[in-house]
Coordinates of C-alpha atoms and ligand atoms in Angstrom, one line a residue:
X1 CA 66.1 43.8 125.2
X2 CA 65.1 47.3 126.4
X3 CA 64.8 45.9 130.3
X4 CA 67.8 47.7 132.1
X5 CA 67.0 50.6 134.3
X6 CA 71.0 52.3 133.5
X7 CA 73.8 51.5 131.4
X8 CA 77.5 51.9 133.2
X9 CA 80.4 52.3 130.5
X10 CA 84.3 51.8 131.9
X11 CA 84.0 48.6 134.3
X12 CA 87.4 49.4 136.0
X13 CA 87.6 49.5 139.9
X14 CA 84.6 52.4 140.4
X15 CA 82.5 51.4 137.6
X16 CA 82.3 47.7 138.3
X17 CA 81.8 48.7 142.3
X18 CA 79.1 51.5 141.1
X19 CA 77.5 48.8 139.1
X20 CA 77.6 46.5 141.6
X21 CA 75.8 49.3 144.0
X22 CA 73.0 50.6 141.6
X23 CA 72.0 46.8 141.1
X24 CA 71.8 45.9 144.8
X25 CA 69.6 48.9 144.9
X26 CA 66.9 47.3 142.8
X27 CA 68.1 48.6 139.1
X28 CA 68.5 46.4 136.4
X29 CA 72.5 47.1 135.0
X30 CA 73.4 46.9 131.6
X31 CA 78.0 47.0 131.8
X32 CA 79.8 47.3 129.1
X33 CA 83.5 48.1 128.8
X34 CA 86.1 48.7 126.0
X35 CA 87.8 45.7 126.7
X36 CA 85.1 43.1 126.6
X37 CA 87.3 40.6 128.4
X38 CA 86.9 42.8 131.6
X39 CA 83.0 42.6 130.8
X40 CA 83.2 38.9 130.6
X41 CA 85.8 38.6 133.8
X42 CA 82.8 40.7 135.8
X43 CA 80.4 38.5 135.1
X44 CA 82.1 35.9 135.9
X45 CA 83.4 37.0 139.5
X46 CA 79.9 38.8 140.3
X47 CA 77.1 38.0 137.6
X48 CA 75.7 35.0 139.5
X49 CA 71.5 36.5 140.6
X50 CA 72.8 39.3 139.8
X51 CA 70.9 41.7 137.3
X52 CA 73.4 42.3 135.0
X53 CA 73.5 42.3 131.6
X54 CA 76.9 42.1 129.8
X55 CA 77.4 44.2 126.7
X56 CA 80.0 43.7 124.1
X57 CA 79.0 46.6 122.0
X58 CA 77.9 50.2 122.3
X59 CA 74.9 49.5 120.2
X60 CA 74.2 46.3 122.4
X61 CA 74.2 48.3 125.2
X62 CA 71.6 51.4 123.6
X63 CA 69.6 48.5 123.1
X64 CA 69.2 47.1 126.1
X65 CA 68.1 50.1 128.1
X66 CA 64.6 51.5 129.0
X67 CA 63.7 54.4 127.3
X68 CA 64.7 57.0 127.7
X69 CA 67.9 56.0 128.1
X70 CA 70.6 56.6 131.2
X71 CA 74.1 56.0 130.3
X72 CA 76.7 56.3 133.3
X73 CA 80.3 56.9 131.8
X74 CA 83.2 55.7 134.3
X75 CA 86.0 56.1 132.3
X76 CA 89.1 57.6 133.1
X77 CA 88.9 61.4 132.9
X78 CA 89.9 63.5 129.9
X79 CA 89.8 62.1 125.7
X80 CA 88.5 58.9 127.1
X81 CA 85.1 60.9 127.4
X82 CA 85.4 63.0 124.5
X83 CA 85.7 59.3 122.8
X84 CA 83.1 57.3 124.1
X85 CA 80.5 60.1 123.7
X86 CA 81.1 60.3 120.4
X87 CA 80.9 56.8 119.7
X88 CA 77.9 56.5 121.4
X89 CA 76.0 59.3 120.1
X90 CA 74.8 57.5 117.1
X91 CA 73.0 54.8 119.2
X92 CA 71.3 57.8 121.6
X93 CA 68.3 59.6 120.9
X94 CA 67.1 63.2 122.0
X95 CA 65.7 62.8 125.8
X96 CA 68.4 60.3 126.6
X97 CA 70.6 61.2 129.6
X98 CA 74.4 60.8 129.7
X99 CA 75.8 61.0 132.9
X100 CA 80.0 61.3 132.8
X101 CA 80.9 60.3 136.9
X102 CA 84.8 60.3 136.3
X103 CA 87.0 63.1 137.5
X104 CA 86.7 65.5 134.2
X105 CA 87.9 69.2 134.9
X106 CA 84.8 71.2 134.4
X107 CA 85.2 73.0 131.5
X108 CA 85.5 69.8 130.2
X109 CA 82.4 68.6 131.3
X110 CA 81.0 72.7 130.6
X111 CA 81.1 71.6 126.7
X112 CA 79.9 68.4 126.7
X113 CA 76.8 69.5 128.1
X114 CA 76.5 72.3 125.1
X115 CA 77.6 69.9 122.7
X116 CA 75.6 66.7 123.8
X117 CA 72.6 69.2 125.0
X118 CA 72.7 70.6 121.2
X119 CA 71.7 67.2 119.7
X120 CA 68.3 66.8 122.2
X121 CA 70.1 64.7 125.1
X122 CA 70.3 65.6 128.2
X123 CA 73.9 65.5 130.3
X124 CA 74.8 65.4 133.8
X125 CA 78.6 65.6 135.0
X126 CA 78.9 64.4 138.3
X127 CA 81.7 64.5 141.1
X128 CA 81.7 61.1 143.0
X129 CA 83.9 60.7 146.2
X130 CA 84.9 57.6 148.3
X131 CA 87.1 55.8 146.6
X132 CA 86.5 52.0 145.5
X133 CA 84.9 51.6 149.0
X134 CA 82.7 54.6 148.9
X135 CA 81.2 53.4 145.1
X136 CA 80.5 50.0 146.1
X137 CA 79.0 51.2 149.4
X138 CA 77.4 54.7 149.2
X139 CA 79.8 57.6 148.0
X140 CA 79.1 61.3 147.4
X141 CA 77.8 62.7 144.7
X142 CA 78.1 66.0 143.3
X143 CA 75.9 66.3 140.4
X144 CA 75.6 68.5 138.2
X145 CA 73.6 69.8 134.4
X146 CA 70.5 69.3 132.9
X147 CA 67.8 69.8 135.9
X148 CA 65.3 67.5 134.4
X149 CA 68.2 64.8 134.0
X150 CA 68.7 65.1 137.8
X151 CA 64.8 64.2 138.5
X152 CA 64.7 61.7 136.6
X153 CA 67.5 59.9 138.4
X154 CA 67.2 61.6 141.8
X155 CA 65.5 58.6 143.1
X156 CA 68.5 56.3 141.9
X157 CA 71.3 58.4 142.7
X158 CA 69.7 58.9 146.6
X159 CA 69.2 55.2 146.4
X160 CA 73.3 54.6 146.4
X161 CA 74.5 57.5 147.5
X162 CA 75.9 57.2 151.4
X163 CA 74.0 58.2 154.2
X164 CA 74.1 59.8 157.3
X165 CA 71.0 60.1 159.7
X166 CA 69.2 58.6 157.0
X167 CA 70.3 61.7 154.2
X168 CA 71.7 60.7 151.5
X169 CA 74.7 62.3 150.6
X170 CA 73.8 64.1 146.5
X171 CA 71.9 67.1 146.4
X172 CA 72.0 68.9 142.6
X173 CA 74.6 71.5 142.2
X174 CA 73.5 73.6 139.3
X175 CA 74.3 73.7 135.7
X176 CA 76.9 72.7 133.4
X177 CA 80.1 71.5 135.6
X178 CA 78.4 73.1 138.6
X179 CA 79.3 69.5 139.9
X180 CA 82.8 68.3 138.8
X181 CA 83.6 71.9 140.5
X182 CA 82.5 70.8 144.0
X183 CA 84.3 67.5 143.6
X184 CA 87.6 69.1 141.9
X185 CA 87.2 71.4 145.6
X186 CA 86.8 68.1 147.1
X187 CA 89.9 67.1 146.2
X188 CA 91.9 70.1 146.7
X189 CA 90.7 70.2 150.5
X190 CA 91.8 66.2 150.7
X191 CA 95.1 67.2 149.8
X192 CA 95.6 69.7 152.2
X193 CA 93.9 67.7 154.6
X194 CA 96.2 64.5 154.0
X195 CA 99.1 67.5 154.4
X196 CA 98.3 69.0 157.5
X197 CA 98.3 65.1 159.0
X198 CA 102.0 64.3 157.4
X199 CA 103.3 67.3 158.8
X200 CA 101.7 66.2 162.2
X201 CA 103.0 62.9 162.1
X202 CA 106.3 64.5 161.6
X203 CA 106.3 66.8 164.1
X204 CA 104.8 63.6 166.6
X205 CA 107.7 61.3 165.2
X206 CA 110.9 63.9 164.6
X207 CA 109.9 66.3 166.9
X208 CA 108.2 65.0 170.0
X209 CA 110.3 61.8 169.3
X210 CA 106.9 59.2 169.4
X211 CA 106.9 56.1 168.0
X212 CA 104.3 55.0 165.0
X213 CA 102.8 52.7 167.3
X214 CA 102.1 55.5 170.2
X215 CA 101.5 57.9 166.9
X216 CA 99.3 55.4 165.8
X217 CA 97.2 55.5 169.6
X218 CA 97.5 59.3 168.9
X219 CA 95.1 59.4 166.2
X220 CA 92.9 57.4 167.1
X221 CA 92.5 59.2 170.1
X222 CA 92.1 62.2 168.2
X223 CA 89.9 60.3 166.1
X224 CA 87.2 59.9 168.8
X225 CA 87.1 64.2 169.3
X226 CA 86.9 67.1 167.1
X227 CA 89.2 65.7 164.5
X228 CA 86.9 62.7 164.0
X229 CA 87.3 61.6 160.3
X230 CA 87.9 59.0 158.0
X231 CA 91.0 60.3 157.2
X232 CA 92.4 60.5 160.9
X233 CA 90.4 57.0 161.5
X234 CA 92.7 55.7 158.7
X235 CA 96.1 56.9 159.3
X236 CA 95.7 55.5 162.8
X237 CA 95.1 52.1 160.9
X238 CA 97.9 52.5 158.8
X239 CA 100.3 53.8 161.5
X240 CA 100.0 50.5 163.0
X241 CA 100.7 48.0 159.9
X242 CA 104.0 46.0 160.0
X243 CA 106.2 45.4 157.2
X244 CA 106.0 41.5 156.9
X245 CA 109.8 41.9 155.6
X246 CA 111.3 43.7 158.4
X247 CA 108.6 43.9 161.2
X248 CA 108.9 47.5 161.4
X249 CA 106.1 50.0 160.5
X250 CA 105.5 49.2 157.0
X251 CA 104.8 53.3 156.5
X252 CA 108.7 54.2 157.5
X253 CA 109.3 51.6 154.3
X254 CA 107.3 53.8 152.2
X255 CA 109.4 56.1 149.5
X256 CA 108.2 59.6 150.4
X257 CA 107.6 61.1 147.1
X258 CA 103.9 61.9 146.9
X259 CA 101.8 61.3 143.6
X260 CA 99.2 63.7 142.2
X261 CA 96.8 63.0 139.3
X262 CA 95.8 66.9 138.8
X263 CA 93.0 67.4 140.7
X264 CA 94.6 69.7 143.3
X265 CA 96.4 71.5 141.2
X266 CA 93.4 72.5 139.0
X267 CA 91.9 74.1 142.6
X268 CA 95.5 76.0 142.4
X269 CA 94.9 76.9 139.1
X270 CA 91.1 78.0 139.5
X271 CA 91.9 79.4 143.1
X272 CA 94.6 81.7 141.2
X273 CA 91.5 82.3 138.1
X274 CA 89.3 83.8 140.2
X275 CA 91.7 85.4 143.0
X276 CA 90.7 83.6 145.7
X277 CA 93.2 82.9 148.4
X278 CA 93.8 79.5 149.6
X279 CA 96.9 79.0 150.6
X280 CA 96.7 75.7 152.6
X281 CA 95.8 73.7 149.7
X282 CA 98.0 75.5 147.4
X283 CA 100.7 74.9 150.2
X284 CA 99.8 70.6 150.0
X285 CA 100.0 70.9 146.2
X286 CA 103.6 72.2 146.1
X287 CA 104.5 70.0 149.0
X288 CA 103.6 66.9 147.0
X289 CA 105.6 69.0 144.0
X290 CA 108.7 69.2 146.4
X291 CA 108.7 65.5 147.4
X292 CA 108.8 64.4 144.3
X293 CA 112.3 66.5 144.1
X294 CA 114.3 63.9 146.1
X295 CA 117.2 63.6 144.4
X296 CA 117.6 67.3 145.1
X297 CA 116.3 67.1 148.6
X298 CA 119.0 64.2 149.4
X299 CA 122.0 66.5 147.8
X300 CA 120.4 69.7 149.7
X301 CA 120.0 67.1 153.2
X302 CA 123.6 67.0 152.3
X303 CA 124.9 70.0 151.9
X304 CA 122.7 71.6 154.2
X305 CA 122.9 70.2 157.7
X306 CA 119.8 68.1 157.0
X307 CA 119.7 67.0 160.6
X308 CA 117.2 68.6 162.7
X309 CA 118.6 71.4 164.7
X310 CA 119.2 70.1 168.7
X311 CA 118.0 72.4 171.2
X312 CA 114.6 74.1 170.1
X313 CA 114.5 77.7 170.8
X314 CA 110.7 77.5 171.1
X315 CA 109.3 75.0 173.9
X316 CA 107.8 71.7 172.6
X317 CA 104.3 72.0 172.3
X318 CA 102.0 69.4 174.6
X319 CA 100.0 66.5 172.1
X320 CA 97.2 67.8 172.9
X321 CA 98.4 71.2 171.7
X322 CA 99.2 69.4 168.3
X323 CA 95.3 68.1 168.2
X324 CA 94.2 72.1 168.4
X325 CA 97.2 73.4 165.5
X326 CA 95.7 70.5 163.5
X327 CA 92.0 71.0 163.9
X328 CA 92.8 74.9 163.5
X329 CA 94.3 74.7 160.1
X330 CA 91.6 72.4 159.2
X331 CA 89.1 74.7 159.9
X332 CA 91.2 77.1 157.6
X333 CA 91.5 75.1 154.5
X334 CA 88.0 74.1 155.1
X335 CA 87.4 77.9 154.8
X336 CA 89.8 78.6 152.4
X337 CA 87.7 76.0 150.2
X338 CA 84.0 77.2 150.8
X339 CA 85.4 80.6 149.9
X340 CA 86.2 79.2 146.6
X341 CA 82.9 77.9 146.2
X342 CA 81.3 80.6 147.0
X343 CA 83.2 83.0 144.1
X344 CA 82.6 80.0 141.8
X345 CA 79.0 80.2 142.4
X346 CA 79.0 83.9 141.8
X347 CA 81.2 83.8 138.7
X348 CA 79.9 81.0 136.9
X349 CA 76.1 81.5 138.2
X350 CA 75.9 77.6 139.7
X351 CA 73.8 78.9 142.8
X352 CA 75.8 76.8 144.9
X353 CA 74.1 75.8 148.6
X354 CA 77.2 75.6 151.0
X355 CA 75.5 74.4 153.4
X356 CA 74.1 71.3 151.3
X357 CA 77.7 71.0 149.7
X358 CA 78.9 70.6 153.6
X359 CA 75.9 67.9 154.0
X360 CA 76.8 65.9 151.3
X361 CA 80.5 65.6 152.3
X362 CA 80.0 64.1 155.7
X363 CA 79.5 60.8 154.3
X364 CA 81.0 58.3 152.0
X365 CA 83.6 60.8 150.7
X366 CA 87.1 60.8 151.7
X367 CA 87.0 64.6 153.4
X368 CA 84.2 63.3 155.4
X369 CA 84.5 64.5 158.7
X370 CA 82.4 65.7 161.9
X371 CA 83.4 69.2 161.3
X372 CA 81.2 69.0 158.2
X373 CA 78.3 68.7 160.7
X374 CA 79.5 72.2 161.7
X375 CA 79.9 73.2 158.5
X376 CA 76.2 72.8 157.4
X377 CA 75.1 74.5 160.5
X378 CA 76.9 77.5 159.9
X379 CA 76.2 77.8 156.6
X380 CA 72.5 77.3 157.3
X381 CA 72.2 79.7 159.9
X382 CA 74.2 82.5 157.5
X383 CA 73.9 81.3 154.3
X384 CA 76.2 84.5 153.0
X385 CA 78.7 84.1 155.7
X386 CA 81.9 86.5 154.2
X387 CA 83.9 83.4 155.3
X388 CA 83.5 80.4 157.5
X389 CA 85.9 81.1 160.5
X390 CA 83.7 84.6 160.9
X391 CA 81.0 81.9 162.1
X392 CA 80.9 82.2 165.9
X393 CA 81.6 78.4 166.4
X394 CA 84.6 78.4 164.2
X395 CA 85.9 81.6 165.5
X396 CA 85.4 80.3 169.2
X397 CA 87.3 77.6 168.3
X398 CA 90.2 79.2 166.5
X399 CA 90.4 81.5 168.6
X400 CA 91.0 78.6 171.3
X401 CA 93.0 76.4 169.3
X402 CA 95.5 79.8 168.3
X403 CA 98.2 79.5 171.1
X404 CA 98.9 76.0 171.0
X405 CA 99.1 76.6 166.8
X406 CA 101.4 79.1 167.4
X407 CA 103.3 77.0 169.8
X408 CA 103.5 74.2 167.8
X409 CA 104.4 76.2 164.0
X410 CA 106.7 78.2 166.4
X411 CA 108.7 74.7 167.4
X412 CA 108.7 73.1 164.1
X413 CA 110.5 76.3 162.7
X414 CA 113.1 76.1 165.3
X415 CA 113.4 72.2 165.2
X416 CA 113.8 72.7 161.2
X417 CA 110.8 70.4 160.9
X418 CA 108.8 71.6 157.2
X419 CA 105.6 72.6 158.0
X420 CA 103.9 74.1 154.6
X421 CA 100.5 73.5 155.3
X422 CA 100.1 74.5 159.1
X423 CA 102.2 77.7 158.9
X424 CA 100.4 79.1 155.8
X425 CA 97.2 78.1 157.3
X426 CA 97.7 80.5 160.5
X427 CA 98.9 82.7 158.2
X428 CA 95.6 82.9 156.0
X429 CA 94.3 83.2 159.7
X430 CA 96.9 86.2 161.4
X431 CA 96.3 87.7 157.4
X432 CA 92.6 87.6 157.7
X433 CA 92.3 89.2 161.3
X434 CA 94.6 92.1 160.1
X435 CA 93.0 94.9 159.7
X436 CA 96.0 96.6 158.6
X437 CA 98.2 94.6 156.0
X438 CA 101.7 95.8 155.1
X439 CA 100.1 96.3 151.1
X440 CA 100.5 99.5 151.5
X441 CA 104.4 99.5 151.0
X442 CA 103.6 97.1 147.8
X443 CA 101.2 99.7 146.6
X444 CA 104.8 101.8 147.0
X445 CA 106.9 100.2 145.1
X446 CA 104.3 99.7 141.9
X447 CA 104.1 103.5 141.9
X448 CA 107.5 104.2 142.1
X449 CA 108.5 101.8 139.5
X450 CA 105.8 101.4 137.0
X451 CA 103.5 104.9 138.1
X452 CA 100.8 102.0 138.5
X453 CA 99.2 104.9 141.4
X454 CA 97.7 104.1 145.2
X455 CA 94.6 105.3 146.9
X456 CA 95.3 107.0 149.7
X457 CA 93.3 105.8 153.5
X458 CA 92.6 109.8 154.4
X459 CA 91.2 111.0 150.7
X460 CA 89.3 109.5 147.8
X461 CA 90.7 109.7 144.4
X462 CA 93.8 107.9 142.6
X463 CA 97.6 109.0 143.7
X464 CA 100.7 109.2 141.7
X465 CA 104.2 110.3 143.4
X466 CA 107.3 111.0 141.7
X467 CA 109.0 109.3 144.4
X468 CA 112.8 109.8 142.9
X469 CA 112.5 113.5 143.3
X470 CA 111.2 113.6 147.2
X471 CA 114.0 113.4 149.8
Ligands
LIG1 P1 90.4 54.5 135.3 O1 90.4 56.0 135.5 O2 91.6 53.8 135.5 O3 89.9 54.3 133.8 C1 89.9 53.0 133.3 C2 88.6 52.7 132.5 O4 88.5 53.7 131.4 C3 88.6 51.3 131.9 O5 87.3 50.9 131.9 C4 89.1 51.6 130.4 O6 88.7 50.6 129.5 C5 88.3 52.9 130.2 N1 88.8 53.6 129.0 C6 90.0 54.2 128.7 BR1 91.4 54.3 129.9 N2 90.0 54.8 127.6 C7 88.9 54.5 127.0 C8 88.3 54.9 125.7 N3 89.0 55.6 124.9 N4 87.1 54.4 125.5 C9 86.4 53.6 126.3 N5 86.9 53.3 127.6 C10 88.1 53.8 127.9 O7 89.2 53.9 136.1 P2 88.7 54.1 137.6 O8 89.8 54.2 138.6 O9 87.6 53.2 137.8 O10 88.1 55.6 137.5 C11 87.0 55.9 136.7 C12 86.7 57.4 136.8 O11 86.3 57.7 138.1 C13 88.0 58.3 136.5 O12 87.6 59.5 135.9 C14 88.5 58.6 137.9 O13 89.3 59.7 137.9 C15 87.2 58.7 138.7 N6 87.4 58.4 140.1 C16 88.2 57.4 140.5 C17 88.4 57.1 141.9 C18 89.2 56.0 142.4 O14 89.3 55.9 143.6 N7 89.8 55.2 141.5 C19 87.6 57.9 142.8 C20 86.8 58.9 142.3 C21 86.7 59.1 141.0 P3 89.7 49.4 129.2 O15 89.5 48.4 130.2 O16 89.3 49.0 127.8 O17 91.1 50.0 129.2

């Protein structure tokens, strides 16, 4: 009794790999799972010199913890929580930390703290990236709350966190849901990310007429330069699986309606909260949204001359020019991201470090990338950079990269080839290096309908014209 070092609550896929992680590190585990039978079944598969301790009830498991206690929930985000805190309140006592690691939103996790800080505990909510892979061997973290709560399991979480040149990949992110924020972020920038590669794959395949296996030698190509990441290194990999059925490129077999579980569309949501542009992920949200339309988009294909239109009227950009429109809108939704950090941190006071949040993601989490590296160093060198491509590396290179993006939107629009992401990305860009936007006509219209008034660029003070009565 009393002899593990942490508790894990939820053994599905990231709680049993988690486990599996903190234990290899040295900790003693206590698991414990709704379902005992998946207890039981983990033990069986991985309990041999392990130490683990199987627990079938809540109580079981308060009892078998050091004090005070740690208590890692993996459950799957949302009333799950709400439900296993509150059954396992009555076996906590004040000074015990409850750490939620599943995906909550962070509001959520905003009033659990209050709530589970009010009865003497302390709570952490923490973001963890990397997928079954990353949990087992090193992931992300993004924690978050009670600042003693984080000391006392600094040591732990550096312990199983990822690494790269030996830094491991958690740094504390502030109060409350300071953390969940950074991963729900995370996520929004991995779906534009994953975007921005479809819509490159389609412009390789439809457009430049490339095969998945040459596609395939494509990325990893671009995998070895300025797009190195694991998520270039993995669509290489999976441009080059067969379908055992057919022999042909098991990802031309794949249904394309994309899935969401929410997370991007709560960066939407928040983006839209605070007024913060990012259009790129937004633009990879609705995507997804618009792919899961199909039978519309077959009766449109239809209707609409779904082939893609012969002759381009734009010349058809070089591969390598595809490489710089890709890495270029990267750079933006990386930006467009940050940005939204940054007002979070201002508007909900979590004193976010960009620079750490960039060092953090370039290992074990699935944005991780060697742009990050970049990242950091810009945001170290100007930690209140107005946005990341005014940082002279980023705006050398987008300022390189901009004619073959240009090219390259400019042929997919005449081929007919969707490109959601990588248009509104140099969009955010030509918007951001516009000194003069056409808002002024908009600021037009709302006087002359609704008398909502304009400032003027020649006078100070508020303007209202009666615009029906001037010629
Ligand atoms: P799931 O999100 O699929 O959740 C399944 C676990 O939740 C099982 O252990 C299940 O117990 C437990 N659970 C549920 Br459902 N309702 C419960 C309740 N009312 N009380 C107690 N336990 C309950 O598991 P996962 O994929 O391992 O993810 C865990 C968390 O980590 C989630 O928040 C997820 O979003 C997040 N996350 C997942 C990934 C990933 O790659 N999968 C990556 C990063 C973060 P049962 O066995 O009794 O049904």
């Amino acid at each position: 009794m009393d002899s593990c070092d942490i508790g894990v609550i939820g053994l599905a896929v990231m709680g049993q790999n988690l486990a599996l992680n903190i234990e290899r590190n040295g900790y003693r585990v206590a698991v414990y799972n709704r379902t005992a039978e998946r207890t039981r079944q983990f033990l069986a598969e991985h309990g041999q010199d392990k130490q683990l301790v199987g627990c079938e009830t809540l109580a079981e498991l308060a009892a078998n913890l050091k004090r005070p206690r740690r208590v890692l929930m993996m459950v799957k985000a949302g009333n799950a929580v709400d439900q296993v805190i509150a059954e396992l309140l009555p076996y906590l006592e004040p000074g015990d930390i409850l750490i939620d690691g599943g995906n909550s939103f962070f509001k959520d996790t905003e009033r659990r703290a209050q709530e589970v800080e009010a009865k003497g505990l302390l709570y952490l909510g923490m973001g963890i990236s990397g997928g079954e892979e990353g949990a087992l061997k090193g992931p992300s973290l993004m924690p978050s709350g009670h600042r003693h709560a984080y000391q006392a399991l600094e040591g732990l979480l550096q312990a199983i966190a990822a690494k790269v040149q030996g830094e491991p990949c958690v740094t504390y992110l502030g109060h409350g849901g300071g953390g969940h924020y950074v991963k729900m972020v995370h996520n929004g920038i991995e779906y534009a990310d994953m975007q921005l590669i479809a819509e490159t794959y389609d412009l390789l395949q439809r457009g430049l007429g490339l095969k998945a296996e040459q596609i395939s030698q494509t990325f990893a190509t671009w995998g070895q330069g300025v797009l190195n990441s694991y998520l270039i290194e993995i669509t290489a990999h999976i441009l080059k699986a067969l379908d055992p059925l057919s022999g042909a490129p098991l990802v031309e077999k794949i249904l394309d309606v994309a899935e969401q579980k929410g997370t991007g569309k709560w960066t939407s949501e928040e983006a839209l909260e605070l007024g913060v542009p990012i259009p790129t992920l937004q633009a990879a949200v609705e995507a997804r949204a618009l792919s899961a339309q199909r039978t519309l988009r077959l009766e449109a294909a239809r209707q609409l001359d779904g082939e893609l239109l012969g002759e381009a009227s734009s010349p058809a950009p070089a591969v390598a020019d595809l490489e710089q429109a890709l890495y270029a809108a990267k750079i933006c939704s990386y930006a467009q991201g940050m940005a939204l950090l940054a007002q979070a941190s201002q508007t909900y006071g979590y004193g976010f470090d960009l620079s750490e949040v960039a060092r953090i993601w370039r290992g074990g989490c699935i944005i991780r990338a060697r742009l990050l590296e970049d990242i950091r160093r810009a945001y170290g060198e100007n930690p209140t950079l107005p946005n990341l491509v005014l940082a002279p590396f980023f705006r050398q290179a987008l300022v390189n990269a901009q004619s073959a993006w240009r090219k390259t939107v400019c042929f997919g629009v005449s081929k007919g080839i969707p490109l959601p992401a990588l248009s509104a990305a140099l969009a955010y860009f030509d918007s951001l290096r516009s000194a003069r936007l056409p808002a002024n006509l908009i600021q037009a219209q709302r006087d002359y309908f609704g008398a909502h008034t304009y400032r003027r660029i020649d006078e100070e003070g508020v303007f209202h014209t009666e615009w029906q009565s001037m010629e």
